[in-house]
Amino acid sequence: MIQSELSGSEGYLRNVDDLVSGSDASNASGHDSQTRDQNIDTDSSGDDVPAQRPRGRPPARGRRPDDPANDRPWSVNDQVRDRYPFTGNPGIKVDIHDTSDPLEFFELFFGDELVDLIVTETNRFARQYLVEKEGTLKARSRAKEWEDTDSDEIRVFLALLLLQGVVFKPEIEVSFSKKASMYTSFFREVIDKERFILLCKFLHFTDNTAFDPEGPIPKKLYKLWPIIEHMKTKFSEMYKPERDMAVDESILL
């Protein structure tokens, strides 16, 4: 049993046995012994067994007497660990010909390899969809007008997606509207509205039929996994950071 006492502005713990002396100590000791005896029950075989701990009473704190950690030697170590040596060569690791051209930076990440992947998987998914829905599509379904895309069209499509982040409209159709109050001629001049909507419908980055539920790729990330892996590789190849970095909490989330 532990009691807390205050001395001045400091508090410390003291055992109750240290607070009593003489007959009080022996009385306390006798009382404790009697209490322990009362906590011993006898089972049907006549053997003494410890009584169950009363409900609501917290278990005893601290290590058990038989804990091997009690025999471990403890010492104070004031040595300061050396930092790992920084051997990196920070900076941009690719050649930039025109630093004022945003397209050059964009193509460092969205190069021919990634664009060709998008072309392949978009065409694959469109064909799979048409085979699966054969005989069930409505007569005037937009999907029946699908034709395989190519790398040039995908680049135009990606450019329009980026442009929609600058020239914001509430819906895709509004970007192609002819109304004077909402008209943006550039979209209609570059691509047909129906074709743009079809590309949005069938845009894909991986083969759905190749998914393995027992594989290492999480189901929720599977359709984006090739893009994630591609970008991770590109980020590590394009730039090496300095030794000291600050992580922004909002980006980390």
PDB file of C-alpha atoms in Angstrom:
ATOM      1  CA  MET A   1       0.000   0.000   0.000  1.00  0.00           C
ATOM      2  CA  ILE A   2       1.524   3.304  -1.147  1.00  0.00           C
ATOM      3  CA  GLN A   3       0.742   6.755   0.205  1.00  0.00           C
ATOM      4  CA  SER A   4       1.756  10.097  -1.303  1.00  0.00           C
ATOM      5  CA  GLU A   5       3.060  12.888   0.944  1.00  0.00           C
ATOM      6  CA  LEU A   6       3.880  16.464   0.084  1.00  0.00           C
ATOM      7  CA  SER A   7       6.980  18.204   1.451  1.00  0.00           C
ATOM      8  CA  GLY A   8       7.132  21.838   0.411  1.00  0.00           C
ATOM      9  CA  SER A   9       6.503  21.901  -3.311  1.00  0.00           C
ATOM     10  CA  GLU A  10       7.771  18.342  -3.911  1.00  0.00           C
ATOM     11  CA  GLY A  11       5.844  15.096  -3.605  1.00  0.00           C
ATOM     12  CA  TYR A  12       7.237  11.610  -3.016  1.00  0.00           C
ATOM     13  CA  LEU A  13       5.929   8.111  -2.376  1.00  0.00           C
ATOM     14  CA  ARG A  14       6.380   6.340   0.951  1.00  0.00           C
ATOM     15  CA  ASN A  15       5.442   2.852   2.079  1.00  0.00           C
ATOM     16  CA  VAL A  16       2.788   2.785   4.797  1.00  0.00           C
ATOM     17  CA  ASP A  17       4.994   0.464   6.901  1.00  0.00           C
ATOM     18  CA  ASP A  18       7.580   3.274   7.085  1.00  0.00           C
ATOM     19  CA  LEU A  19       4.973   5.643   8.520  1.00  0.00           C
ATOM     20  CA  VAL A  20       4.252   3.513  11.590  1.00  0.00           C
ATOM     21  CA  SER A  21       6.609   2.483  14.370  1.00  0.00           C
ATOM     22  CA  GLY A  22       6.702   0.349  17.543  1.00  0.00           C
ATOM     23  CA  SER A  23       3.448  -1.331  18.384  1.00  0.00           C
ATOM     24  CA  ASP A  24       1.758   0.428  15.485  1.00  0.00           C
ATOM     25  CA  ALA A  25       4.124  -1.342  13.070  1.00  0.00           C
ATOM     26  CA  SER A  26       3.524  -4.708  14.662  1.00  0.00           C
ATOM     27  CA  ASN A  27      -0.213  -4.100  14.710  1.00  0.00           C
ATOM     28  CA  ALA A  28      -0.126  -3.111  11.060  1.00  0.00           C
ATOM     29  CA  SER A  29       1.949  -6.172  10.299  1.00  0.00           C
ATOM     30  CA  GLY A  30      -0.424  -8.406  12.225  1.00  0.00           C
ATOM     31  CA  HIS A  31      -3.403  -6.854  10.473  1.00  0.00           C
ATOM     32  CA  ASP A  32      -1.794  -7.402   7.067  1.00  0.00           C
ATOM     33  CA  SER A  33      -1.030 -11.014   7.981  1.00  0.00           C
ATOM     34  CA  GLN A  34      -4.609 -11.557   9.064  1.00  0.00           C
ATOM     35  CA  THR A  35      -5.893  -9.974   5.884  1.00  0.00           C
ATOM     36  CA  ARG A  36      -3.692 -12.244   3.780  1.00  0.00           C
ATOM     37  CA  ASP A  37      -4.937 -15.276   5.706  1.00  0.00           C
ATOM     38  CA  GLN A  38      -8.496 -14.246   4.950  1.00  0.00           C
ATOM     39  CA  ASN A  39      -7.664 -14.125   1.261  1.00  0.00           C
ATOM     40  CA  ILE A  40      -6.769 -17.861   1.247  1.00  0.00           C
ATOM     41  CA  ASP A  41      -9.619 -20.223   0.409  1.00  0.00           C
ATOM     42  CA  THR A  42      -9.718 -23.987   0.583  1.00  0.00           C
ATOM     43  CA  ASP A  43     -10.808 -26.005  -2.417  1.00  0.00           C
ATOM     44  CA  SER A  44     -12.658 -29.328  -2.302  1.00  0.00           C
ATOM     45  CA  SER A  45      -9.380 -31.299  -2.003  1.00  0.00           C
ATOM     46  CA  GLY A  46      -8.337 -29.438   1.119  1.00  0.00           C
ATOM     47  CA  ASP A  47      -5.519 -27.494  -0.560  1.00  0.00           C
ATOM     48  CA  ASP A  48      -5.185 -23.803   0.051  1.00  0.00           C
ATOM     49  CA  VAL A  49      -5.701 -21.669  -3.069  1.00  0.00           C
ATOM     50  CA  PRO A  50      -5.461 -17.879  -3.359  1.00  0.00           C
ATOM     51  CA  ALA A  51      -8.789 -16.117  -3.348  1.00  0.00           C
ATOM     52  CA  GLN A  52      -9.842 -14.309  -6.501  1.00  0.00           C
ATOM     53  CA  ARG A  53      -9.013 -10.630  -6.669  1.00  0.00           C
ATOM     54  CA  PRO A  54     -12.073  -8.538  -5.744  1.00  0.00           C
ATOM     55  CA  ARG A  55     -13.898  -7.010  -8.645  1.00  0.00           C
ATOM     56  CA  GLY A  56     -12.857  -3.454  -9.468  1.00  0.00           C
ATOM     57  CA  ARG A  57      -9.489  -3.738  -7.724  1.00  0.00           C
ATOM     58  CA  PRO A  58      -6.573  -2.988 -10.093  1.00  0.00           C
ATOM     59  CA  PRO A  59      -3.832  -5.617 -10.461  1.00  0.00           C
ATOM     60  CA  ALA A  60      -0.501  -5.108  -8.716  1.00  0.00           C
ATOM     61  CA  ARG A  61       1.942  -2.997 -10.661  1.00  0.00           C
ATOM     62  CA  GLY A  62       5.608  -3.607 -11.358  1.00  0.00           C
ATOM     63  CA  ARG A  63       7.652  -6.577 -12.551  1.00  0.00           C
ATOM     64  CA  ARG A  64       7.067 -10.069 -11.274  1.00  0.00           C
ATOM     65  CA  PRO A  65       9.809 -11.388  -8.959  1.00  0.00           C
ATOM     66  CA  ASP A  66      10.685 -14.103 -11.473  1.00  0.00           C
ATOM     67  CA  ASP A  67      11.038 -11.654 -14.388  1.00  0.00           C
ATOM     68  CA  PRO A  68      14.476 -12.283 -16.000  1.00  0.00           C
ATOM     69  CA  ALA A  69      14.776  -8.529 -16.652  1.00  0.00           C
ATOM     70  CA  ASN A  70      15.415  -8.070 -12.920  1.00  0.00           C
ATOM     71  CA  ASP A  71      18.918  -9.534 -13.336  1.00  0.00           C
ATOM     72  CA  ARG A  72      19.939  -7.292 -16.222  1.00  0.00           C
ATOM     73  CA  PRO A  73      22.604  -4.706 -15.361  1.00  0.00           C
ATOM     74  CA  TRP A  74      21.543  -1.116 -16.030  1.00  0.00           C
ATOM     75  CA  SER A  75      23.956   1.735 -16.636  1.00  0.00           C
ATOM     76  CA  VAL A  76      23.908   5.300 -17.875  1.00  0.00           C
ATOM     77  CA  ASN A  77      25.215   5.784 -21.425  1.00  0.00           C
ATOM     78  CA  ASP A  78      26.175   9.384 -22.191  1.00  0.00           C
ATOM     79  CA  GLN A  79      27.687   8.636 -25.595  1.00  0.00           C
ATOM     80  CA  VAL A  80      26.273  10.635 -28.501  1.00  0.00           C
ATOM     81  CA  ARG A  81      25.583   8.604 -31.621  1.00  0.00           C
ATOM     82  CA  ASP A  82      27.183   9.835 -34.813  1.00  0.00           C
ATOM     83  CA  ARG A  83      24.869  10.760 -37.669  1.00  0.00           C
ATOM     84  CA  TYR A  84      24.976   8.622 -40.762  1.00  0.00           C
ATOM     85  CA  PRO A  85      27.264  10.258 -43.334  1.00  0.00           C
ATOM     86  CA  PHE A  86      25.425  12.012 -46.149  1.00  0.00           C
ATOM     87  CA  THR A  87      26.774  10.625 -49.417  1.00  0.00           C
ATOM     88  CA  GLY A  88      24.035  11.811 -51.774  1.00  0.00           C
ATOM     89  CA  ASN A  89      24.561  14.156 -54.681  1.00  0.00           C
ATOM     90  CA  PRO A  90      21.460  16.392 -54.505  1.00  0.00           C
ATOM     91  CA  GLY A  91      19.898  18.217 -57.412  1.00  0.00           C
ATOM     92  CA  ILE A  92      18.136  17.618 -60.743  1.00  0.00           C
ATOM     93  CA  LYS A  93      19.371  14.463 -62.462  1.00  0.00           C
ATOM     94  CA  VAL A  94      18.052  15.128 -65.972  1.00  0.00           C
ATOM     95  CA  ASP A  95      18.899  17.669 -68.634  1.00  0.00           C
ATOM     96  CA  ILE A  96      16.355  20.461 -69.086  1.00  0.00           C
ATOM     97  CA  HIS A  97      16.741  22.289 -72.391  1.00  0.00           C
ATOM     98  CA  ASP A  98      14.119  24.992 -71.842  1.00  0.00           C
ATOM     99  CA  THR A  99      13.217  25.681 -68.217  1.00  0.00           C
ATOM    100  CA  SER A 100      10.390  28.005 -69.312  1.00  0.00           C
ATOM    101  CA  ASP A 101       8.574  25.209 -71.180  1.00  0.00           C
ATOM    102  CA  PRO A 102       6.091  23.395 -68.864  1.00  0.00           C
ATOM    103  CA  LEU A 103       5.526  20.694 -71.489  1.00  0.00           C
ATOM    104  CA  GLU A 104       9.133  19.570 -71.158  1.00  0.00           C
ATOM    105  CA  PHE A 105       8.705  19.043 -67.427  1.00  0.00           C
ATOM    106  CA  PHE A 106       5.383  17.264 -67.961  1.00  0.00           C
ATOM    107  CA  GLU A 107       6.893  14.833 -70.440  1.00  0.00           C
ATOM    108  CA  LEU A 108       9.611  13.878 -67.976  1.00  0.00           C
ATOM    109  CA  PHE A 109       6.878  12.042 -66.080  1.00  0.00           C
ATOM    110  CA  PHE A 110       4.288  11.367 -68.784  1.00  0.00           C
ATOM    111  CA  GLY A 111       6.599  10.053 -71.457  1.00  0.00           C
ATOM    112  CA  ASP A 112       6.049   7.611 -74.319  1.00  0.00           C
ATOM    113  CA  GLU A 113       6.180   4.586 -72.004  1.00  0.00           C
ATOM    114  CA  LEU A 114       3.301   5.738 -69.813  1.00  0.00           C
ATOM    115  CA  VAL A 115       1.212   7.081 -72.698  1.00  0.00           C
ATOM    116  CA  ASP A 116       1.558   3.773 -74.574  1.00  0.00           C
ATOM    117  CA  LEU A 117       0.438   1.937 -71.440  1.00  0.00           C
ATOM    118  CA  ILE A 118      -2.690   4.102 -71.221  1.00  0.00           C
ATOM    119  CA  VAL A 119      -3.436   3.511 -74.901  1.00  0.00           C
ATOM    120  CA  THR A 120      -3.098  -0.273 -74.544  1.00  0.00           C
ATOM    121  CA  GLU A 121      -5.201  -0.614 -71.406  1.00  0.00           C
ATOM    122  CA  THR A 122      -7.892   1.837 -72.559  1.00  0.00           C
ATOM    123  CA  ASN A 123      -8.384  -0.064 -75.800  1.00  0.00           C
ATOM    124  CA  ARG A 124      -8.358  -3.378 -73.935  1.00  0.00           C
ATOM    125  CA  PHE A 125     -11.003  -2.266 -71.455  1.00  0.00           C
ATOM    126  CA  ALA A 126     -13.241  -0.851 -74.207  1.00  0.00           C
ATOM    127  CA  ARG A 127     -13.141  -4.183 -76.092  1.00  0.00           C
ATOM    128  CA  GLN A 128     -13.824  -6.149 -72.899  1.00  0.00           C
ATOM    129  CA  TYR A 129     -16.777  -3.899 -72.120  1.00  0.00           C
ATOM    130  CA  LEU A 130     -18.302  -4.269 -75.584  1.00  0.00           C
ATOM    131  CA  VAL A 131     -17.953  -8.065 -75.472  1.00  0.00           C
ATOM    132  CA  GLU A 132     -19.482  -8.242 -71.995  1.00  0.00           C
ATOM    133  CA  LYS A 133     -22.399  -5.956 -72.918  1.00  0.00           C
ATOM    134  CA  GLU A 134     -23.007  -7.431 -76.365  1.00  0.00           C
ATOM    135  CA  GLY A 135     -26.732  -7.717 -76.989  1.00  0.00           C
ATOM    136  CA  THR A 136     -27.660  -5.628 -73.969  1.00  0.00           C
ATOM    137  CA  LEU A 137     -26.560  -2.170 -75.117  1.00  0.00           C
ATOM    138  CA  LYS A 138     -29.266   0.221 -76.231  1.00  0.00           C
ATOM    139  CA  ALA A 139     -29.537   0.942 -79.930  1.00  0.00           C
ATOM    140  CA  ARG A 140     -28.306   4.509 -79.499  1.00  0.00           C
ATOM    141  CA  SER A 141     -25.645   3.707 -76.899  1.00  0.00           C
ATOM    142  CA  ARG A 142     -22.578   5.929 -77.180  1.00  0.00           C
ATOM    143  CA  ALA A 143     -20.308   2.919 -76.513  1.00  0.00           C
ATOM    144  CA  LYS A 144     -21.173   1.410 -79.909  1.00  0.00           C
ATOM    145  CA  GLU A 145     -19.309   4.282 -81.543  1.00  0.00           C
ATOM    146  CA  TRP A 146     -15.993   3.342 -79.926  1.00  0.00           C
ATOM    147  CA  GLU A 147     -12.848   3.172 -82.048  1.00  0.00           C
ATOM    148  CA  ASP A 148      -9.393   2.356 -80.700  1.00  0.00           C
ATOM    149  CA  THR A 149      -7.419   5.354 -79.531  1.00  0.00           C
ATOM    150  CA  ASP A 150      -3.722   6.117 -80.086  1.00  0.00           C
ATOM    151  CA  SER A 151      -0.909   7.980 -78.341  1.00  0.00           C
ATOM    152  CA  ASP A 152      -1.590  11.307 -80.111  1.00  0.00           C
ATOM    153  CA  GLU A 153      -5.228  11.330 -79.046  1.00  0.00           C
ATOM    154  CA  ILE A 154      -4.380  10.365 -75.476  1.00  0.00           C
ATOM    155  CA  ARG A 155      -1.950  13.281 -75.263  1.00  0.00           C
ATOM    156  CA  VAL A 156      -4.692  15.642 -76.455  1.00  0.00           C
ATOM    157  CA  PHE A 157      -7.083  14.091 -73.956  1.00  0.00           C
ATOM    158  CA  LEU A 158      -4.631  14.579 -71.068  1.00  0.00           C
ATOM    159  CA  ALA A 159      -4.057  18.192 -72.141  1.00  0.00           C
ATOM    160  CA  LEU A 160      -7.796  18.892 -72.061  1.00  0.00           C
ATOM    161  CA  LEU A 161      -8.087  17.344 -68.612  1.00  0.00           C
ATOM    162  CA  LEU A 162      -5.399  19.715 -67.366  1.00  0.00           C
ATOM    163  CA  LEU A 163      -7.088  22.637 -69.100  1.00  0.00           C
ATOM    164  CA  GLN A 164     -10.372  21.812 -67.382  1.00  0.00           C
ATOM    165  CA  GLY A 165      -8.591  22.411 -64.084  1.00  0.00           C
ATOM    166  CA  VAL A 166      -7.860  25.968 -65.260  1.00  0.00           C
ATOM    167  CA  VAL A 167     -11.057  26.722 -67.220  1.00  0.00           C
ATOM    168  CA  PHE A 168     -13.389  25.170 -64.669  1.00  0.00           C
ATOM    169  CA  LYS A 169     -16.898  24.136 -65.669  1.00  0.00           C
ATOM    170  CA  PRO A 170     -19.391  22.270 -63.431  1.00  0.00           C
ATOM    171  CA  GLU A 171     -19.943  19.453 -65.957  1.00  0.00           C
ATOM    172  CA  ILE A 172     -18.069  18.005 -68.938  1.00  0.00           C
ATOM    173  CA  GLU A 173     -20.842  18.921 -71.362  1.00  0.00           C
ATOM    174  CA  VAL A 174     -20.602  22.591 -70.371  1.00  0.00           C
ATOM    175  CA  SER A 175     -17.024  22.724 -71.688  1.00  0.00           C
ATOM    176  CA  PHE A 176     -18.445  21.972 -75.139  1.00  0.00           C
ATOM    177  CA  SER A 177     -21.505  24.213 -74.811  1.00  0.00           C
ATOM    178  CA  LYS A 178     -22.372  26.633 -77.618  1.00  0.00           C
ATOM    179  CA  LYS A 179     -24.171  29.053 -75.320  1.00  0.00           C
ATOM    180  CA  ALA A 180     -22.597  32.500 -75.455  1.00  0.00           C
ATOM    181  CA  SER A 181     -22.443  32.753 -71.658  1.00  0.00           C
ATOM    182  CA  MET A 182     -20.446  29.522 -71.323  1.00  0.00           C
ATOM    183  CA  TYR A 183     -18.835  29.052 -74.715  1.00  0.00           C
ATOM    184  CA  THR A 184     -15.173  27.995 -74.808  1.00  0.00           C
ATOM    185  CA  SER A 185     -14.335  27.390 -78.453  1.00  0.00           C
ATOM    186  CA  PHE A 186     -11.026  25.632 -77.864  1.00  0.00           C
ATOM    187  CA  PHE A 187     -12.577  22.375 -76.577  1.00  0.00           C
ATOM    188  CA  ARG A 188     -14.851  21.892 -79.599  1.00  0.00           C
ATOM    189  CA  GLU A 189     -12.038  22.769 -82.000  1.00  0.00           C
ATOM    190  CA  VAL A 190      -9.693  20.130 -80.563  1.00  0.00           C
ATOM    191  CA  ILE A 191     -11.988  17.138 -80.009  1.00  0.00           C
ATOM    192  CA  ASP A 192     -15.586  16.088 -80.456  1.00  0.00           C
ATOM    193  CA  LYS A 193     -17.689  16.058 -77.294  1.00  0.00           C
ATOM    194  CA  GLU A 194     -18.936  12.500 -77.799  1.00  0.00           C
ATOM    195  CA  ARG A 195     -15.401  11.231 -78.329  1.00  0.00           C
ATOM    196  CA  PHE A 196     -14.126  13.005 -75.235  1.00  0.00           C
ATOM    197  CA  ILE A 197     -16.889  11.441 -73.107  1.00  0.00           C
ATOM    198  CA  LEU A 198     -16.065   7.996 -74.529  1.00  0.00           C
ATOM    199  CA  LEU A 199     -12.405   8.412 -73.577  1.00  0.00           C
ATOM    200  CA  CYS A 200     -13.472   9.364 -70.060  1.00  0.00           C
ATOM    201  CA  LYS A 201     -15.660   6.256 -69.891  1.00  0.00           C
ATOM    202  CA  PHE A 202     -13.007   3.777 -71.018  1.00  0.00           C
ATOM    203  CA  LEU A 203      -9.848   5.386 -69.639  1.00  0.00           C
ATOM    204  CA  HIS A 204      -7.843   2.601 -67.972  1.00  0.00           C
ATOM    205  CA  PHE A 205      -4.333   1.898 -66.677  1.00  0.00           C
ATOM    206  CA  THR A 206      -4.380  -1.841 -66.024  1.00  0.00           C
ATOM    207  CA  ASP A 207      -6.083  -5.077 -67.049  1.00  0.00           C
ATOM    208  CA  ASN A 208      -9.025  -5.803 -64.738  1.00  0.00           C
ATOM    209  CA  THR A 209      -9.000  -9.518 -65.565  1.00  0.00           C
ATOM    210  CA  ALA A 210      -5.405  -9.907 -64.323  1.00  0.00           C
ATOM    211  CA  PHE A 211      -6.168  -8.947 -60.737  1.00  0.00           C
ATOM    212  CA  ASP A 212      -5.090 -11.528 -58.154  1.00  0.00           C
ATOM    213  CA  PRO A 213      -6.988 -11.258 -54.825  1.00  0.00           C
ATOM    214  CA  GLU A 214      -4.149 -13.123 -53.127  1.00  0.00           C
ATOM    215  CA  GLY A 215      -1.461 -10.920 -54.673  1.00  0.00           C
ATOM    216  CA  PRO A 216       0.538  -8.139 -53.013  1.00  0.00           C
ATOM    217  CA  ILE A 217      -1.353  -5.269 -54.699  1.00  0.00           C
ATOM    218  CA  PRO A 218      -4.276  -3.901 -52.618  1.00  0.00           C
ATOM    219  CA  LYS A 219      -7.630  -4.167 -54.354  1.00  0.00           C
ATOM    220  CA  LYS A 220      -8.449  -0.482 -53.871  1.00  0.00           C
ATOM    221  CA  LEU A 221      -5.164   0.568 -55.513  1.00  0.00           C
ATOM    222  CA  TYR A 222      -5.018  -2.036 -58.270  1.00  0.00           C
ATOM    223  CA  LYS A 223      -6.453   0.118 -61.048  1.00  0.00           C
ATOM    224  CA  LEU A 224      -3.974   2.906 -60.271  1.00  0.00           C
ATOM    225  CA  TRP A 225      -1.006   0.708 -59.371  1.00  0.00           C
ATOM    226  CA  PRO A 226       0.939   1.084 -62.680  1.00  0.00           C
ATOM    227  CA  ILE A 227       0.683   4.874 -62.403  1.00  0.00           C
ATOM    228  CA  ILE A 228       1.781   4.840 -58.748  1.00  0.00           C
ATOM    229  CA  GLU A 229       4.804   2.632 -59.472  1.00  0.00           C
ATOM    230  CA  HIS A 230       5.744   4.651 -62.560  1.00  0.00           C
ATOM    231  CA  MET A 231       5.624   7.940 -60.656  1.00  0.00           C
ATOM    232  CA  LYS A 232       7.628   6.552 -57.724  1.00  0.00           C
ATOM    233  CA  THR A 233      10.373   5.516 -60.127  1.00  0.00           C
ATOM    234  CA  LYS A 234      10.345   8.836 -61.954  1.00  0.00           C
ATOM    235  CA  PHE A 235      10.428  10.915 -58.769  1.00  0.00           C
ATOM    236  CA  SER A 236      13.518   9.047 -57.546  1.00  0.00           C
ATOM    237  CA  GLU A 237      15.241   9.312 -60.930  1.00  0.00           C
ATOM    238  CA  MET A 238      14.560  12.981 -61.673  1.00  0.00           C
ATOM    239  CA  TYR A 239      15.682  14.628 -58.439  1.00  0.00           C
ATOM    240  CA  LYS A 240      17.828  13.809 -55.422  1.00  0.00           C
ATOM    241  CA  PRO A 241      16.881  15.799 -52.286  1.00  0.00           C
ATOM    242  CA  GLU A 242      19.228  17.570 -49.893  1.00  0.00           C
ATOM    243  CA  ARG A 243      20.333  16.052 -46.586  1.00  0.00           C
ATOM    244  CA  ASP A 244      17.903  18.106 -44.499  1.00  0.00           C
ATOM    245  CA  MET A 245      14.230  18.026 -45.455  1.00  0.00           C
ATOM    246  CA  ALA A 246      11.002  19.276 -43.895  1.00  0.00           C
ATOM    247  CA  VAL A 247       7.845  17.207 -44.333  1.00  0.00           C
ATOM    248  CA  ASP A 248       4.604  19.138 -44.757  1.00  0.00           C
ATOM    249  CA  GLU A 249       1.898  17.486 -42.646  1.00  0.00           C
ATOM    250  CA  SER A 250      -0.886  18.275 -45.127  1.00  0.00           C
ATOM    251  CA  ILE A 251       1.061  16.617 -47.962  1.00  0.00           C
ATOM    252  CA  LEU A 252       1.882  13.629 -45.771  1.00  0.00           C
ATOM    253  CA  LEU A 253      -1.812  12.936 -45.255  1.00  0.00           C
TER     254      LEU A 253
END
